[in-house]
């Protein structure tokens, strides 16, 4: 018997599961506090690439949507966002980092935007991006003419959202396959933990355009 754990969970539950003694692999997250295999996409570089893409379109007032320390993947995407800002000499604005969920709880239904708005938002996932687009429209903003929005994951909601989301598409099939491969190798060899990374693709949709007054 073995376990594949998809999505980050609390340490108390992890302690209970790992205490059973079964081989385990973390899928789409990692936790440096545990000696466990993990397979992820490169969220750090993905967050960097999304932010750099917005900057290439002329944006310099760029916010981030997500609870930064909620999961390893959100934190890494945020740090990639920060790296892109720093490389281009753009100051980080804390008031443009918006929570999209309660701590260890449900998603926030009413997103609150700052009075002094960004011209673009990097969202930690496609679901958050979809909800940001909806909230912006309800607040009277046009997407992308007034505010550009990018997501992450490449799930179906990104393709069917209006406008179609620019996002990072993860190779979920390869993520699962590599997770099983690593788990089986670990069972056979009993070697130390593996931290594997699967490829991703930047998918350009219709949710980004240059900010007003900027060159395309």
mmCIF file of C-alpha atoms in Angstrom:
data_model
loop_
_atom_site.group_PDB
_atom_site.id
_atom_site.type_symbol
_atom_site.label_atom_id
_atom_site.label_comp_id
_atom_site.label_asym_id
_atom_site.label_seq_id
_atom_site.Cartn_x
_atom_site.Cartn_y
_atom_site.Cartn_z
ATOM 1 C CA UNK A 1 0.000 0.000 0.000
ATOM 2 C CA UNK A 2 1.045 3.606 -0.641
ATOM 3 C CA UNK A 3 -0.433 7.106 -0.718
ATOM 4 C CA UNK A 4 -0.371 9.981 -3.205
ATOM 5 C CA UNK A 5 -1.401 13.217 -1.494
ATOM 6 C CA UNK A 6 -2.706 15.932 -3.837
ATOM 7 C CA UNK A 7 -2.767 19.515 -2.552
ATOM 8 C CA UNK A 8 -1.260 20.864 0.644
ATOM 9 C CA UNK A 9 -2.879 20.040 3.975
ATOM 10 C CA UNK A 10 -2.230 20.879 7.611
ATOM 11 C CA UNK A 11 0.665 19.473 9.604
ATOM 12 C CA UNK A 12 -1.581 17.754 12.162
ATOM 13 C CA UNK A 13 -3.244 15.687 9.456
ATOM 14 C CA UNK A 14 0.077 15.043 7.714
ATOM 15 C CA UNK A 15 1.579 13.824 10.993
ATOM 16 C CA UNK A 16 -1.312 11.399 11.400
ATOM 17 C CA UNK A 17 -1.036 10.064 7.849
ATOM 18 C CA UNK A 18 2.737 9.732 7.885
ATOM 19 C CA UNK A 19 2.556 8.060 11.275
ATOM 20 C CA UNK A 20 0.897 5.062 9.609
ATOM 21 C CA UNK A 21 4.214 4.275 7.959
ATOM 22 C CA UNK A 22 3.094 3.900 4.336
ATOM 23 C CA UNK A 23 5.187 5.215 1.424
ATOM 24 C CA UNK A 24 3.915 8.678 0.483
ATOM 25 C CA UNK A 25 4.449 11.183 -2.325
ATOM 26 C CA UNK A 26 3.254 14.804 -2.241
ATOM 27 C CA UNK A 27 1.733 15.878 -5.544
ATOM 28 C CA UNK A 28 1.655 19.572 -6.523
ATOM 29 C CA UNK A 29 3.165 20.694 -3.216
ATOM 30 C CA UNK A 30 6.168 20.118 -0.998
ATOM 31 C CA UNK A 31 6.924 20.567 2.682
ATOM 32 C CA UNK A 32 10.500 20.993 3.831
ATOM 33 C CA UNK A 33 9.566 19.756 7.315
ATOM 34 C CA UNK A 34 9.012 16.191 6.038
ATOM 35 C CA UNK A 35 11.359 13.639 4.492
ATOM 36 C CA UNK A 36 8.902 12.839 1.698
ATOM 37 C CA UNK A 37 8.995 12.644 -2.122
ATOM 38 C CA UNK A 38 7.276 15.495 -3.947
ATOM 39 C CA UNK A 39 6.418 16.251 -7.578
ATOM 40 C CA UNK A 40 5.519 19.823 -8.526
ATOM 41 C CA UNK A 41 5.555 22.269 -11.394
ATOM 42 C CA UNK A 42 8.007 25.169 -11.126
ATOM 43 C CA UNK A 43 5.637 27.629 -9.450
ATOM 44 C CA UNK A 44 8.446 30.089 -8.742
ATOM 45 C CA UNK A 45 9.384 30.423 -12.392
ATOM 46 C CA UNK A 46 5.717 30.313 -13.422
ATOM 47 C CA UNK A 47 4.887 33.288 -11.193
ATOM 48 C CA UNK A 48 7.939 35.086 -12.547
ATOM 49 C CA UNK A 49 6.983 34.374 -16.169
ATOM 50 C CA UNK A 50 3.399 35.614 -15.736
ATOM 51 C CA UNK A 51 4.568 38.847 -14.103
ATOM 52 C CA UNK A 52 7.283 39.386 -16.685
ATOM 53 C CA UNK A 53 4.677 38.905 -19.436
ATOM 54 C CA UNK A 54 2.500 41.634 -17.906
ATOM 55 C CA UNK A 55 5.520 43.931 -17.638
ATOM 56 C CA UNK A 56 6.324 43.276 -21.316
ATOM 57 C CA UNK A 57 2.830 44.575 -22.124
ATOM 58 C CA UNK A 58 3.590 47.840 -20.318
ATOM 59 C CA UNK A 59 2.184 47.125 -16.844
ATOM 60 C CA UNK A 60 4.033 48.433 -13.808
ATOM 61 C CA UNK A 61 1.139 48.571 -11.333
ATOM 62 C CA UNK A 62 0.789 44.834 -10.787
ATOM 63 C CA UNK A 63 -0.933 43.151 -7.856
ATOM 64 C CA UNK A 64 -1.049 39.570 -6.597
ATOM 65 C CA UNK A 65 -4.141 37.617 -5.545
ATOM 66 C CA UNK A 66 -3.660 34.787 -3.057
ATOM 67 C CA UNK A 67 -2.915 34.013 0.578
ATOM 68 C CA UNK A 68 0.851 34.083 0.231
ATOM 69 C CA UNK A 69 1.796 31.595 2.975
ATOM 70 C CA UNK A 70 -1.212 29.285 2.620
ATOM 71 C CA UNK A 71 0.585 26.685 0.452
ATOM 72 C CA UNK A 72 4.074 26.127 -0.918
ATOM 73 C CA UNK A 73 2.851 26.629 -4.498
ATOM 74 C CA UNK A 74 1.152 29.979 -3.762
ATOM 75 C CA UNK A 75 4.214 31.162 -1.852
ATOM 76 C CA UNK A 76 6.538 30.185 -4.707
ATOM 77 C CA UNK A 77 4.312 31.914 -7.297
ATOM 78 C CA UNK A 78 4.325 35.038 -5.149
ATOM 79 C CA UNK A 79 8.121 34.960 -4.845
ATOM 80 C CA UNK A 80 8.412 34.633 -8.633
ATOM 81 C CA UNK A 81 6.148 37.676 -8.928
ATOM 82 C CA UNK A 82 8.416 39.584 -6.534
ATOM 83 C CA UNK A 83 11.525 38.574 -8.504
ATOM 84 C CA UNK A 84 10.047 39.948 -11.741
ATOM 85 C CA UNK A 85 9.135 43.225 -10.050
ATOM 86 C CA UNK A 86 12.613 43.587 -8.580
ATOM 87 C CA UNK A 87 14.345 42.854 -11.890
ATOM 88 C CA UNK A 88 12.420 45.684 -13.529
ATOM 89 C CA UNK A 89 12.850 48.141 -10.650
ATOM 90 C CA UNK A 90 9.154 48.077 -9.764
ATOM 91 C CA UNK A 91 8.287 48.688 -6.111
ATOM 92 C CA UNK A 92 6.176 46.079 -4.330
ATOM 93 C CA UNK A 93 2.852 47.399 -3.052
ATOM 94 C CA UNK A 94 1.466 45.430 -0.109
ATOM 95 C CA UNK A 95 -2.000 46.934 -0.638
ATOM 96 C CA UNK A 96 -2.059 45.227 -4.044
ATOM 97 C CA UNK A 97 -1.668 41.754 -2.493
ATOM 98 C CA UNK A 98 -5.222 40.532 -1.964
ATOM 99 C CA UNK A 99 -6.341 37.516 0.063
ATOM 100 C CA UNK A 100 -8.675 35.169 -1.790
ATOM 101 C CA UNK A 101 -9.529 32.801 1.068
ATOM 102 C CA UNK A 102 -9.884 32.674 4.819
ATOM 103 C CA UNK A 103 -6.846 31.274 6.667
ATOM 104 C CA UNK A 104 -7.163 27.469 6.387
ATOM 105 C CA UNK A 105 -10.753 27.998 5.330
ATOM 106 C CA UNK A 106 -13.209 28.758 2.545
ATOM 107 C CA UNK A 107 -12.785 31.144 -0.355
ATOM 108 C CA UNK A 108 -13.672 34.776 0.277
ATOM 109 C CA UNK A 109 -16.905 35.594 -1.546
ATOM 110 C CA UNK A 110 -16.506 39.383 -1.577
ATOM 111 C CA UNK A 111 -13.111 40.414 -2.891
ATOM 112 C CA UNK A 112 -12.136 43.911 -1.729
ATOM 113 C CA UNK A 113 -10.116 46.011 -4.175
ATOM 114 C CA UNK A 114 -7.914 48.900 -3.008
ATOM 115 C CA UNK A 115 -8.996 52.490 -3.769
ATOM 116 C CA UNK A 116 -5.749 53.074 -5.677
ATOM 117 C CA UNK A 117 -6.027 50.240 -8.186
ATOM 118 C CA UNK A 118 -3.395 48.198 -9.946
ATOM 119 C CA UNK A 119 -3.659 47.824 -13.715
ATOM 120 C CA UNK A 120 -3.082 44.054 -13.586
ATOM 121 C CA UNK A 121 -3.326 41.117 -11.177
ATOM 122 C CA UNK A 122 -1.351 37.880 -11.046
ATOM 123 C CA UNK A 123 -3.692 35.307 -9.494
ATOM 124 C CA UNK A 124 -2.445 32.225 -7.676
ATOM 125 C CA UNK A 125 -4.799 29.936 -9.609
ATOM 126 C CA UNK A 126 -7.364 30.013 -12.412
ATOM 127 C CA UNK A 127 -10.282 29.781 -9.990
ATOM 128 C CA UNK A 128 -9.071 32.909 -8.214
ATOM 129 C CA UNK A 129 -8.560 34.643 -11.575
ATOM 130 C CA UNK A 130 -12.107 33.775 -12.649
ATOM 131 C CA UNK A 131 -13.488 35.209 -9.421
ATOM 132 C CA UNK A 132 -11.340 38.342 -9.747
ATOM 133 C CA UNK A 133 -12.625 38.925 -13.284
ATOM 134 C CA UNK A 134 -16.221 38.558 -12.063
ATOM 135 C CA UNK A 135 -15.645 40.890 -9.111
ATOM 136 C CA UNK A 136 -13.968 43.485 -11.337
ATOM 137 C CA UNK A 137 -16.896 43.451 -13.753
ATOM 138 C CA UNK A 138 -19.332 43.835 -10.859
ATOM 139 C CA UNK A 139 -17.275 46.852 -9.712
ATOM 140 C CA UNK A 140 -17.576 48.469 -13.144
ATOM 141 C CA UNK A 141 -14.142 47.574 -14.553
ATOM 142 C CA UNK A 142 -13.579 46.093 -17.997
ATOM 143 C CA UNK A 143 -11.216 43.128 -18.413
ATOM 144 C CA UNK A 144 -8.708 43.539 -19.961
ATOM 145 C CA UNK A 145 -9.295 47.113 -21.142
ATOM 146 C CA UNK A 146 -9.160 48.548 -17.614
ATOM 147 C CA UNK A 147 -7.560 45.726 -15.614
ATOM 148 C CA UNK A 148 -5.604 42.737 -16.945
ATOM 149 C CA UNK A 149 -5.788 39.389 -15.124
ATOM 150 C CA UNK A 150 -3.681 36.217 -15.369
ATOM 151 C CA UNK A 151 -4.232 32.852 -13.704
ATOM 152 C CA UNK A 152 -2.349 29.645 -13.027
ATOM 153 C CA UNK A 153 -3.033 25.905 -13.594
ATOM 154 C CA UNK A 154 -4.624 25.824 -17.063
ATOM 155 C CA UNK A 155 -7.845 24.153 -15.910
ATOM 156 C CA UNK A 156 -10.980 24.214 -18.070
ATOM 157 C CA UNK A 157 -12.271 27.407 -16.447
ATOM 158 C CA UNK A 158 -9.345 29.260 -18.080
ATOM 159 C CA UNK A 159 -10.485 28.250 -21.570
ATOM 160 C CA UNK A 160 -14.165 28.990 -21.050
ATOM 161 C CA UNK A 161 -13.878 32.194 -19.015
ATOM 162 C CA UNK A 162 -14.867 35.445 -20.705
ATOM 163 C CA UNK A 163 -12.366 36.737 -21.577
ATOM 164 C CA UNK A 164 -10.306 33.568 -22.001
ATOM 165 C CA UNK A 165 -7.586 33.623 -19.344
ATOM 166 C CA UNK A 166 -3.881 33.974 -19.926
ATOM 167 C CA UNK A 167 -2.464 31.325 -17.620
ATOM 168 C CA UNK A 168 0.238 28.764 -16.874
ATOM 169 C CA UNK A 169 -0.914 25.344 -18.050
ATOM 170 C CA UNK A 170 0.520 22.533 -15.974
ATOM 171 C CA UNK A 171 1.082 19.087 -17.458
ATOM 172 C CA UNK A 172 -1.234 17.366 -14.982
ATOM 173 C CA UNK A 173 -0.940 13.976 -16.690
ATOM 174 C CA UNK A 174 2.837 14.065 -16.434
ATOM 175 C CA UNK A 175 2.536 15.303 -12.856
ATOM 176 C CA UNK A 176 0.479 12.235 -11.931
ATOM 177 C CA UNK A 177 2.632 9.814 -13.924
ATOM 178 C CA UNK A 178 5.845 11.087 -12.381
ATOM 179 C CA UNK A 179 4.282 10.903 -8.934
ATOM 180 C CA UNK A 180 3.505 7.212 -9.421
ATOM 181 C CA UNK A 181 6.955 6.550 -10.891
ATOM 182 C CA UNK A 182 8.725 8.198 -7.966
ATOM 183 C CA UNK A 183 6.523 6.396 -5.460
ATOM 184 C CA UNK A 184 7.284 3.003 -7.014
ATOM 185 C CA UNK A 185 11.015 3.703 -7.192
ATOM 186 C CA UNK A 186 10.969 4.754 -3.560
ATOM 187 C CA UNK A 187 9.219 1.556 -2.505
ATOM 188 C CA UNK A 188 11.766 -0.547 -4.405
ATOM 189 C CA UNK A 189 14.969 1.277 -3.478
ATOM 190 C CA UNK A 190 14.216 2.903 -0.108
ATOM 191 C CA UNK A 191 16.410 5.819 -1.192
ATOM 192 C CA UNK A 192 16.164 9.419 0.014
ATOM 193 C CA UNK A 193 13.362 11.755 -1.052
ATOM 194 C CA UNK A 194 13.024 13.136 -4.575
ATOM 195 C CA UNK A 195 11.849 16.644 -5.430
ATOM 196 C CA UNK A 196 10.744 16.395 -9.059
ATOM 197 C CA UNK A 197 9.625 19.232 -11.336
ATOM 198 C CA UNK A 198 7.389 18.809 -14.401
ATOM 199 C CA UNK A 199 7.218 21.257 -17.327
ATOM 200 C CA UNK A 200 4.544 23.887 -17.901
ATOM 201 C CA UNK A 201 3.427 26.211 -20.710
ATOM 202 C CA UNK A 202 2.475 29.890 -20.781
ATOM 203 C CA UNK A 203 -0.879 30.040 -22.572
ATOM 204 C CA UNK A 204 -1.793 33.489 -23.881
ATOM 205 C CA UNK A 205 -5.517 34.161 -23.742
ATOM 206 C CA UNK A 206 -7.568 37.340 -24.026
ATOM 207 C CA UNK A 207 -7.386 38.652 -20.459
ATOM 208 C CA UNK A 208 -4.315 40.886 -20.928
ATOM 209 C CA UNK A 209 -3.768 44.068 -22.901
ATOM 210 C CA UNK A 210 -1.490 47.092 -22.389
ATOM 211 C CA UNK A 211 -2.648 49.572 -19.744
ATOM 212 C CA UNK A 212 -4.182 52.826 -20.895
ATOM 213 C CA UNK A 213 -1.490 55.107 -22.252
ATOM 214 C CA UNK A 214 1.124 52.365 -22.672
ATOM 215 C CA UNK A 215 2.571 51.120 -25.920
ATOM 216 C CA UNK A 216 1.628 47.580 -26.903
#
